[in-house]
GROMACS .gro file of C-alpha atoms in nm:
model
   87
    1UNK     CA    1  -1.192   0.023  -1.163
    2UNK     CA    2  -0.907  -0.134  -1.367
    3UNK     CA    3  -0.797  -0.347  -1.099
    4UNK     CA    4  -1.099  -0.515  -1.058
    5UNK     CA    5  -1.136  -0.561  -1.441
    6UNK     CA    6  -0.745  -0.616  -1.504
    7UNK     CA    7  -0.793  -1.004  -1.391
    8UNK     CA    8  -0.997  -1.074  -1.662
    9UNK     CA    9  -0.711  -1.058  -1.911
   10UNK     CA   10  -0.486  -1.318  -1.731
   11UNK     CA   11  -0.797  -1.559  -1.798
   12UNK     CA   12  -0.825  -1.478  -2.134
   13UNK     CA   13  -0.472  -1.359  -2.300
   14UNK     CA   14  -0.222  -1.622  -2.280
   15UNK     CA   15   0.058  -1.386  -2.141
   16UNK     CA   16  -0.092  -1.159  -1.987
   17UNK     CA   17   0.067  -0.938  -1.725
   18UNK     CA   18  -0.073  -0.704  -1.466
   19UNK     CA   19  -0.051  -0.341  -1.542
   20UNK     CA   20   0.090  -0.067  -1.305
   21UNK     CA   21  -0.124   0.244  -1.427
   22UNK     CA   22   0.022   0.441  -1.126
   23UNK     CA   23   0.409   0.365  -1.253
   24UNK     CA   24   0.529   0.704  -1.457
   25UNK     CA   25   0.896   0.615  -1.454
   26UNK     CA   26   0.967   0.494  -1.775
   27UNK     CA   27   0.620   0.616  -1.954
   28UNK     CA   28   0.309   0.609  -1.838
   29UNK     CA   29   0.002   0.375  -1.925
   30UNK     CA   30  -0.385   0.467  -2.050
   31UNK     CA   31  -0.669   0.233  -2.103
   32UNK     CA   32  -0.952   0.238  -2.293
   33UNK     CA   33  -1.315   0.062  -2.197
   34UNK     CA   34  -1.574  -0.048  -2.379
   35UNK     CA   35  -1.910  -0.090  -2.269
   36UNK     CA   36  -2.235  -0.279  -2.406
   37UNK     CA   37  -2.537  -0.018  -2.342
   38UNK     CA   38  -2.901  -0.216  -2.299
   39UNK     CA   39  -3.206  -0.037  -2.209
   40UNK     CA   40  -3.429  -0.179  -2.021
   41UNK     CA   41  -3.816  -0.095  -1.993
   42UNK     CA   42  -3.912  -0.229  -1.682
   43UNK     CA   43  -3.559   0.021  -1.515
   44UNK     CA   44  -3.770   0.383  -1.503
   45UNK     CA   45  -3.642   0.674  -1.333
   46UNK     CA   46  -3.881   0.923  -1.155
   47UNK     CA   47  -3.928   1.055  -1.504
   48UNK     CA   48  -4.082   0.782  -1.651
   49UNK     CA   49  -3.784   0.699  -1.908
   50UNK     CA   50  -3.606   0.370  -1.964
   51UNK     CA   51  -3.287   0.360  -1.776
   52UNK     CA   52  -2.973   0.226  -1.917
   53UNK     CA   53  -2.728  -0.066  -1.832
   54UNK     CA   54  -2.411  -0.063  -1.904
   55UNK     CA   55  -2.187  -0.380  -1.911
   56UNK     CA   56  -1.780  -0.386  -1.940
   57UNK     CA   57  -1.753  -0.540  -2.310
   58UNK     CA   58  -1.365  -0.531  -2.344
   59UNK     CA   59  -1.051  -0.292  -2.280
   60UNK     CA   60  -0.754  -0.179  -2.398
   61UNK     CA   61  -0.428  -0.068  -2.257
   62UNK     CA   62  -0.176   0.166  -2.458
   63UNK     CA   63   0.158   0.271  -2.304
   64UNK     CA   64   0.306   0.632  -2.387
   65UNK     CA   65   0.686   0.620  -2.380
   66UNK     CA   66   0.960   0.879  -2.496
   67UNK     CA   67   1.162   0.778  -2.815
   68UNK     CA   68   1.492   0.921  -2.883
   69UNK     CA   69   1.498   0.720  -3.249
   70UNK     CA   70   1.165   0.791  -3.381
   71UNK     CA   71   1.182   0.935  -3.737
   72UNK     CA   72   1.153   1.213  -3.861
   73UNK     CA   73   1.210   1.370  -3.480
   74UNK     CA   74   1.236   1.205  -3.121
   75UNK     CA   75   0.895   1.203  -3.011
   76UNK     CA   76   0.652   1.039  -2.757
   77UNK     CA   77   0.520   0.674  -2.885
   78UNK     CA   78   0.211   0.465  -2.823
   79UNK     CA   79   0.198   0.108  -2.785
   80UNK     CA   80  -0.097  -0.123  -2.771
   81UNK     CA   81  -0.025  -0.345  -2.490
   82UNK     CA   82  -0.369  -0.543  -2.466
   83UNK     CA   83  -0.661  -0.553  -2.588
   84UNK     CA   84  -0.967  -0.729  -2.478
   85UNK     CA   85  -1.273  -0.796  -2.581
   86UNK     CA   86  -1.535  -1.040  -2.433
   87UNK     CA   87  -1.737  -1.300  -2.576
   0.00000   0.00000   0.00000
């Protein structure tokens, strides 16, 4: 899913690089998604009941790396790498 959503932040953050979330050499990478839920009446299941829509509203990514340095005792650090969110 990320790679189809990952070209949205090279339109929209000005640098912007693509993200290898399969790369664990160095650390490794998460990201986070955040979705706009709508439900719509005319959508019914079998049930009768409204089904919902979802729709991508932004997304972060956060990389996990090993720190030798980090006070009070070497440790594993998270960065927030991008974060997106859509008009």
């Amino acid at each position: 899913y990320h790679d189809k959503v990952q070209p949205l932040a090279l339109w929209f953050i000005e640098t912007a690089d693509c993200v290898d979330t399969c790369n664990t050499d160095d650390g490794y990478w998460k990201v986070i998604y955040l979705f706009h839920k709508t439900i719509i009446s005319k959508n019914t299941d079998a049930t009768g009941a409204s089904a919902p829509r979802y729709a991508l509203a932004g997304y972060l990514t956060l990389f996990h790396f090993r720190s030798p340095f980090k006070k009070p005792k070497p440790g594993i650090v998270v960065r927030i790498c991008q974060a997106l969110v859509l008009p």
